[in-house]
C-alpha atoms as one frame of an Amber mdcrd trajectory, in Angstrom:
protein
 -20.476  31.379  -4.123 -18.874  28.091  -3.242 -16.752  27.858  -0.185 -13.564
  26.215  -0.790 -13.384  22.862   0.336 -10.782  22.194   3.409  -7.678  20.251
   2.322  -7.838  16.532   3.576  -5.216  14.490   4.936  -4.864  11.419   2.914
  -4.387   8.287   4.980  -1.890   9.115   7.696  -1.922   5.508   8.787  -1.320
   4.320   5.470   1.723   6.788   4.628   3.424   6.115   8.079   3.263   2.023
   7.330   4.732   2.668   3.744   7.512   4.619   5.076   8.101   2.336   7.956
   7.986  -0.820   5.658  10.545   0.981   3.131  12.642   1.542   5.811  12.376
  -2.302   7.056  13.230  -3.471   3.773  16.269  -1.258   3.496  17.316  -2.473
   6.602  17.040  -6.042   5.663  18.571  -5.791   2.373  21.231  -4.095   4.034
  22.246  -6.898   6.473  22.005  -9.465   3.866  24.243  -8.309   0.898  25.720
 -11.928   0.366  24.305 -13.633  -2.348  24.087 -16.974  -0.621  22.847 -15.183
   2.524  20.047 -13.878   0.722  19.620 -17.081  -1.168  19.232 -19.128   1.832
  16.812 -16.872   3.372  14.598 -17.130   0.717  14.106 -20.766   1.880  14.810
 -20.912   5.588  11.866 -17.971   6.051   9.149 -19.745   4.397  10.022 -22.845
   6.098  10.085 -21.498   9.618   6.730 -20.049   8.793   5.569 -23.327   7.592
   6.951 -25.079  10.483   4.958 -22.231  12.866   1.697 -23.120  11.079   2.412
 -26.905  11.069   2.329 -26.708  14.918  -1.845 -25.948  14.489  -2.322 -28.539
  11.649   0.176 -31.396  11.559   2.048 -33.605  14.400   4.283 -31.258  16.643
   7.452 -32.851  15.396   6.768 -31.234  11.877   6.319 -28.027  13.362   9.513
 -28.338  15.096  11.438 -29.573  12.425  10.550 -26.381  10.119  11.468 -23.867
  12.756  14.914 -25.713  13.597  15.249 -26.389   9.650  14.221 -22.827   8.683
  16.314 -21.297  11.391  19.182 -23.263  10.849  19.237 -22.232   7.336  19.198
 -18.598   8.130  22.125 -18.989  10.810  24.271 -20.623   8.306  23.370 -17.857
   5.633  24.685 -15.139   8.803  27.515 -16.812   9.339  28.465 -16.839   5.560
  27.815 -13.031   5.391  29.867 -12.445   9.026  26.890 -10.928  11.032  25.035
 -11.795  13.548  21.196 -13.384  13.297  18.645 -10.490  13.489  16.938 -11.714
  16.645  20.398 -12.568  18.696  21.434  -8.912  17.568  18.427  -7.507  19.395
  19.012  -9.818  22.232  22.849  -8.951  22.730  21.733  -4.924  22.415  19.530
  -5.522  25.152  22.171  -7.342  27.236  24.738  -4.559  26.398  26.744  -7.155
  24.463  28.617  -6.218  21.192  26.970  -7.291  18.239  27.374  -7.019  14.549
  24.328  -5.649  12.417  26.109  -5.417   9.190  29.081  -7.180   8.187  32.005
  -5.479   8.115  32.984  -5.848   4.531  29.706  -4.503   3.724  29.643  -1.841
   5.985  29.884   1.494   4.493  32.967   3.293   5.753  32.678   7.230   6.924
  34.277   9.628   4.565  37.824  10.221   5.183  38.565  13.426   6.798  41.752
  14.983   5.154  44.615  16.245   7.783  44.028  19.721   6.459  40.335  19.781
   7.125  40.896  18.581  10.967  42.816  21.539  12.013  40.821  24.644  12.988
  41.572  27.642  11.044
């Protein structure tokens, strides 16, 4: 008689990483809802990463230029959107300063509470 095989847990780390990536992507998309901001990030992010790698293979000014221009484009996009750049928002939160994570015009408003449901029965 064959003994039943124990049920295996399949790739728990991969499941965790997938859930984390899915949540991070959703958060990023929530913070970049303006089309101009999204489009300019598609240019600025690769440019900033290219600047980072240029430090190792090209003269230093190419690396600085790539980082400054790429990050500057992202900053302009967030000004259009009306929220803080991600890194600055995190620093502001650590320092206890007010920050705008999602632009007020794109923020989901909480459901309205009617006067009738607000009163206890």
